[in-house]
Amino acid sequence: MAASKVPALLSCAFLLLGAAAGYYSPPSPASCELKVGYYHHKCPPAEAIVKSVVGAAVRQNPGVGAGLIRMLFHDCFVEGCDASVLLDPTPANPQPEKLGSPNNPSLRGFEVIDAAKAAVERACPGVVSCADIVAFAARDASFFLGGRGVDFDMPAGRLDGRVSNASRTLDFLPPPTSNLSGLVQSFAAKGLGVDDMVVLSGAHTVGRSHCSSFVPDRLAVPSDISPSFAASLRGQCPASPSSSNDPTVVQDVVTPDKLDSQYYKNVLAHRVLFTSDASLLSSPATAKMVSDNANIPGWWEDRFKAAMVKMASVEVKTGNSGEIRRNCRVVN
């Protein structure tokens, strides 16, 4: 499934063929309602508007692009791809997802989604869901950080959810301390396979991480981490990060602002931040996937495009199960 353009429908034919061949889990009925060009008649400029807003933001700060890609992952793994991660706290719900420890204070890009939603609302009031904007923004950020090699269509038709609970983030989002079996289980719970997990981990080729996400776990002695890389990290991070002293470091020191396959070369060289990254070498099967992604030109990019589309179809809301928010931060 390496083509850059998925069929006009993210139809059951597309995903069922993949499921039969062992590439994918069978699609849910809701995900089969998503289609490329969903807003072609409903709001023709919608995707171009989102792309323009995302492009301007990424040009100003490439790290925001990494945040938008991560936002899709963190949205879809909790309550499905329904923009529940965007909801602000209210008296009725003081602890929404965005305040969960996997998201706060590290998740970023909310202001880009706000700007895109405002621009789309001016063109087509009440038509485009926040969930679709999050998916489009992740697709567009991938393009602006990765170039034509990461250019793909994103099916749409999601509705926005009304439920958002910070405690659920710990239930479904794998922590950076995860071992391989934990990662596999977390992705399988969302209908994503081992190959999807390895491929989507490649998004760690962009963005930054707080020191607290890997200190002291990865800098303990002994460790599989490269000694020179560990020394560099010790020079940037306090020995005991705290809320008042928790700097960030780039995840990929070679091409920090480019979405590419360098991450897998870093895994092979033991120059990655997280236990979850290093764990990809802990089985022969995933180690081979890492090697293929690192060494075969275009291999990772093609799989990343397909995996992003698949992830963006997890537990989507359609029909009466959701709404189109007027403001992405509050339910209607």
mmCIF file of N, CA and C in Angstrom, residues 248-312:
data_model
loop_
_atom_site.group_PDB
_atom_site.id
_atom_site.type_symbol
_atom_site.label_atom_id
_atom_site.label_comp_id
_atom_site.label_asym_id
_atom_site.label_seq_id
_atom_site.Cartn_x
_atom_site.Cartn_y
_atom_site.Cartn_z
ATOM 1 N N THR A 248 14.113 21.246 27.003
ATOM 2 C CA THR A 248 13.836 20.317 25.911
ATOM 3 C C THR A 248 15.087 20.134 25.057
ATOM 4 N N VAL A 249 15.144 18.988 24.396
ATOM 5 C CA VAL A 249 16.223 18.684 23.458
ATOM 6 C C VAL A 249 15.600 18.170 22.165
ATOM 7 N N VAL A 250 16.319 18.297 21.053
ATOM 8 C CA VAL A 250 15.790 17.782 19.790
ATOM 9 C C VAL A 250 15.805 16.261 19.821
ATOM 10 N N GLN A 251 14.835 15.665 19.149
ATOM 11 C CA GLN A 251 14.757 14.205 19.118
ATOM 12 C C GLN A 251 15.728 13.605 18.101
ATOM 13 N N ASP A 252 15.983 14.335 17.027
ATOM 14 C CA ASP A 252 16.890 13.851 15.981
ATOM 15 C C ASP A 252 17.962 14.927 15.771
ATOM 16 N N VAL A 253 19.172 14.646 16.235
ATOM 17 C CA VAL A 253 20.220 15.674 16.170
ATOM 18 C C VAL A 253 20.782 15.849 14.770
ATOM 19 N N VAL A 254 20.479 14.922 13.862
ATOM 20 C CA VAL A 254 21.043 14.984 12.512
ATOM 21 C C VAL A 254 20.193 15.875 11.604
ATOM 22 N N THR A 255 18.893 15.590 11.513
ATOM 23 C CA THR A 255 17.972 16.409 10.699
ATOM 24 C C THR A 255 16.766 16.771 11.567
ATOM 25 N N PRO A 256 16.947 17.673 12.530
ATOM 26 C CA PRO A 256 15.907 17.909 13.543
ATOM 27 C C PRO A 256 14.604 18.487 13.016
ATOM 28 N N ASP A 257 14.637 19.175 11.886
ATOM 29 C CA ASP A 257 13.435 19.818 11.361
ATOM 30 C C ASP A 257 12.943 19.183 10.070
ATOM 31 N N LYS A 258 13.411 17.976 9.759
ATOM 32 C CA LYS A 258 13.008 17.317 8.514
ATOM 33 C C LYS A 258 12.374 15.964 8.817
ATOM 34 N N LEU A 259 11.169 15.747 8.284
ATOM 35 C CA LEU A 259 10.485 14.470 8.445
ATOM 36 C C LEU A 259 11.075 13.495 7.437
ATOM 37 N N ASP A 260 11.955 12.631 7.905
ATOM 38 C CA ASP A 260 12.656 11.701 7.018
ATOM 39 C C ASP A 260 12.957 10.418 7.773
ATOM 40 N N SER A 261 13.714 9.522 7.149
ATOM 41 C CA SER A 261 13.988 8.214 7.746
ATOM 42 C C SER A 261 15.224 8.216 8.647
ATOM 43 N N GLN A 262 15.779 9.384 8.930
ATOM 44 C CA GLN A 262 16.970 9.461 9.772
ATOM 45 C C GLN A 262 16.733 8.831 11.148
ATOM 46 N N TYR A 263 15.519 8.901 11.645
ATOM 47 C CA TYR A 263 15.197 8.315 12.950
ATOM 48 C C TYR A 263 15.670 6.864 13.032
ATOM 49 N N TYR A 264 15.455 6.111 11.963
ATOM 50 C CA TYR A 264 15.800 4.685 11.997
ATOM 51 C C TYR A 264 17.316 4.471 11.995
ATOM 52 N N LYS A 265 18.021 5.357 11.336
ATOM 53 C CA LYS A 265 19.486 5.311 11.425
ATOM 54 C C LYS A 265 19.926 5.608 12.858
ATOM 55 N N ASN A 266 19.218 6.535 13.502
ATOM 56 C CA ASN A 266 19.531 6.857 14.896
ATOM 57 C C ASN A 266 19.239 5.671 15.821
ATOM 58 N N VAL A 267 18.142 4.959 15.557
ATOM 59 C CA VAL A 267 17.831 3.769 16.361
ATOM 60 C C VAL A 267 18.961 2.760 16.244
ATOM 61 N N LEU A 268 19.410 2.514 15.013
ATOM 62 C CA LEU A 268 20.481 1.537 14.792
ATOM 63 C C LEU A 268 21.781 1.974 15.463
ATOM 64 N N ALA A 269 21.992 3.287 15.550
ATOM 65 C CA ALA A 269 23.223 3.810 16.155
ATOM 66 C C ALA A 269 23.078 4.014 17.668
ATOM 67 N N HIS A 270 21.941 3.631 18.237
ATOM 68 C CA HIS A 270 21.679 3.794 19.674
ATOM 69 C C HIS A 270 21.774 5.264 20.091
ATOM 70 N N ARG A 271 21.202 6.114 19.226
ATOM 71 C CA ARG A 271 21.203 7.554 19.491
ATOM 72 C C ARG A 271 19.758 8.083 19.460
ATOM 73 N N VAL A 272 18.901 7.440 20.265
ATOM 74 C CA VAL A 272 17.501 7.855 20.388
ATOM 75 C C VAL A 272 17.183 8.096 21.856
ATOM 76 N N LEU A 273 16.166 8.917 22.090
ATOM 77 C CA LEU A 273 15.900 9.390 23.446
ATOM 78 C C LEU A 273 15.176 8.380 24.321
ATOM 79 N N PHE A 274 14.182 7.697 23.773
ATOM 80 C CA PHE A 274 13.237 6.977 24.614
ATOM 81 C C PHE A 274 13.515 5.476 24.657
ATOM 82 N N THR A 275 13.143 4.864 25.774
ATOM 83 C CA THR A 275 13.154 3.403 25.871
ATOM 84 C C THR A 275 12.288 2.803 24.771
ATOM 85 N N SER A 276 11.139 3.438 24.485
ATOM 86 C CA SER A 276 10.247 2.933 23.433
ATOM 87 C C SER A 276 10.936 2.932 22.074
ATOM 88 N N ASP A 277 11.777 3.931 21.805
ATOM 89 C CA ASP A 277 12.530 3.962 20.550
ATOM 90 C C ASP A 277 13.531 2.805 20.506
ATOM 91 N N ALA A 278 14.313 2.664 21.566
ATOM 92 C CA ALA A 278 15.338 1.625 21.610
ATOM 93 C C ALA A 278 14.733 0.230 21.554
ATOM 94 N N SER A 279 13.505 0.075 22.052
ATOM 95 C CA SER A 279 12.877 -1.248 22.106
ATOM 96 C C SER A 279 12.598 -1.821 20.728
ATOM 97 N N LEU A 280 12.621 -0.983 19.696
ATOM 98 C CA LEU A 280 12.361 -1.488 18.344
ATOM 99 C C LEU A 280 13.429 -2.469 17.883
ATOM 100 N N LEU A 281 14.575 -2.481 18.549
ATOM 101 C CA LEU A 281 15.633 -3.432 18.209
ATOM 102 C C LEU A 281 15.554 -4.707 19.046
ATOM 103 N N SER A 282 14.548 -4.833 19.883
ATOM 104 C CA SER A 282 14.519 -5.950 20.834
ATOM 105 C C SER A 282 13.885 -7.215 20.284
ATOM 106 N N SER A 283 13.420 -7.198 19.048
ATOM 107 C CA SER A 283 12.965 -8.434 18.400
ATOM 108 C C SER A 283 13.518 -8.462 16.978
ATOM 109 N N PRO A 284 13.810 -9.645 16.455
ATOM 110 C CA PRO A 284 14.332 -9.724 15.081
ATOM 111 C C PRO A 284 13.388 -9.111 14.054
ATOM 112 N N ALA A 285 12.080 -9.291 14.251
ATOM 113 C CA ALA A 285 11.118 -8.784 13.263
ATOM 114 C C ALA A 285 11.113 -7.264 13.216
ATOM 115 N N THR A 286 11.021 -6.617 14.382
ATOM 116 C CA THR A 286 10.988 -5.158 14.374
ATOM 117 C C THR A 286 12.363 -4.583 14.040
ATOM 118 N N ALA A 287 13.430 -5.272 14.407
ATOM 119 C CA ALA A 287 14.766 -4.802 14.036
ATOM 120 C C ALA A 287 14.932 -4.792 12.524
ATOM 121 N N LYS A 288 14.356 -5.791 11.838
ATOM 122 C CA LYS A 288 14.424 -5.796 10.371
ATOM 123 C C LYS A 288 13.615 -4.643 9.788
ATOM 124 N N MET A 289 12.467 -4.352 10.393
ATOM 125 C CA MET A 289 11.678 -3.210 9.929
ATOM 126 C C MET A 289 12.472 -1.916 10.071
ATOM 127 N N VAL A 290 13.156 -1.768 11.203
ATOM 128 C CA VAL A 290 13.995 -0.588 11.415
ATOM 129 C C VAL A 290 15.061 -0.501 10.333
ATOM 130 N N SER A 291 15.721 -1.614 10.050
ATOM 131 C CA SER A 291 16.786 -1.629 9.040
ATOM 132 C C SER A 291 16.252 -1.283 7.657
ATOM 133 N N ASP A 292 15.089 -1.857 7.307
ATOM 134 C CA ASP A 292 14.497 -1.558 5.991
ATOM 135 C C ASP A 292 14.135 -0.080 5.888
ATOM 136 N N ASN A 293 13.517 0.453 6.939
ATOM 137 C CA ASN A 293 13.144 1.873 6.915
ATOM 138 C C ASN A 293 14.367 2.775 6.831
ATOM 139 N N ALA A 294 15.472 2.332 7.436
ATOM 140 C CA ALA A 294 16.690 3.144 7.438
ATOM 141 C C ALA A 294 17.404 3.110 6.100
ATOM 142 N N ASN A 295 17.339 1.982 5.419
ATOM 143 C CA ASN A 295 18.269 1.753 4.307
ATOM 144 C C ASN A 295 17.652 1.695 2.920
ATOM 145 N N ILE A 296 16.341 1.495 2.807
ATOM 146 C CA ILE A 296 15.717 1.408 1.484
ATOM 147 C C ILE A 296 15.084 2.748 1.145
ATOM 148 N N PRO A 297 15.586 3.459 0.139
ATOM 149 C CA PRO A 297 15.052 4.790 -0.188
ATOM 150 C C PRO A 297 13.546 4.757 -0.456
ATOM 151 N N GLY A 298 12.812 5.658 0.183
ATOM 152 C CA GLY A 298 11.377 5.781 -0.036
ATOM 153 C C GLY A 298 10.524 4.766 0.701
ATOM 154 N N TRP A 299 11.137 3.759 1.282
ATOM 155 C CA TRP A 299 10.406 2.678 1.947
ATOM 156 C C TRP A 299 9.576 3.221 3.121
ATOM 157 N N TRP A 300 10.232 3.979 3.983
ATOM 158 C CA TRP A 300 9.516 4.493 5.138
ATOM 159 C C TRP A 300 8.456 5.511 4.740
ATOM 160 N N GLU A 301 8.769 6.414 3.845
ATOM 161 C CA GLU A 301 7.825 7.457 3.464
ATOM 162 C C GLU A 301 6.520 6.856 2.943
ATOM 163 N N ASP A 302 6.623 5.847 2.095
ATOM 164 C CA ASP A 302 5.416 5.227 1.548
ATOM 165 C C ASP A 302 4.577 4.596 2.654
ATOM 166 N N ARG A 303 5.204 3.937 3.586
ATOM 167 C CA ARG A 303 4.470 3.297 4.671
ATOM 168 C C ARG A 303 3.927 4.310 5.668
ATOM 169 N N PHE A 304 4.644 5.382 5.871
ATOM 170 C CA PHE A 304 4.176 6.424 6.787
ATOM 171 C C PHE A 304 2.881 7.045 6.273
ATOM 172 N N LYS A 305 2.809 7.318 4.985
ATOM 173 C CA LYS A 305 1.603 7.907 4.417
ATOM 174 C C LYS A 305 0.394 6.997 4.642
ATOM 175 N N ALA A 306 0.554 5.708 4.376
ATOM 176 C CA ALA A 306 -0.550 4.775 4.565
ATOM 177 C C ALA A 306 -0.917 4.634 6.039
ATOM 178 N N ALA A 307 0.091 4.609 6.908
ATOM 179 C CA ALA A 307 -0.167 4.452 8.345
ATOM 180 C C ALA A 307 -0.866 5.678 8.920
ATOM 181 N N MET A 308 -0.533 6.859 8.435
ATOM 182 C CA MET A 308 -1.206 8.074 8.918
ATOM 183 C C MET A 308 -2.686 8.056 8.551
ATOM 184 N N VAL A 309 -3.001 7.640 7.326
ATOM 185 C CA VAL A 309 -4.399 7.552 6.904
ATOM 186 C C VAL A 309 -5.137 6.522 7.750
ATOM 187 N N LYS A 310 -4.472 5.392 7.998
ATOM 188 C CA LYS A 310 -5.103 4.345 8.801
ATOM 189 C C LYS A 310 -5.337 4.813 10.234
ATOM 190 N N MET A 311 -4.331 5.436 10.836
ATOM 191 C CA MET A 311 -4.484 5.927 12.209
ATOM 192 C C MET A 311 -5.600 6.966 12.295
ATOM 193 N N ALA A 312 -5.722 7.803 11.275
ATOM 194 C CA ALA A 312 -6.720 8.876 11.286
ATOM 195 C C ALA A 312 -8.137 8.364 11.086
#
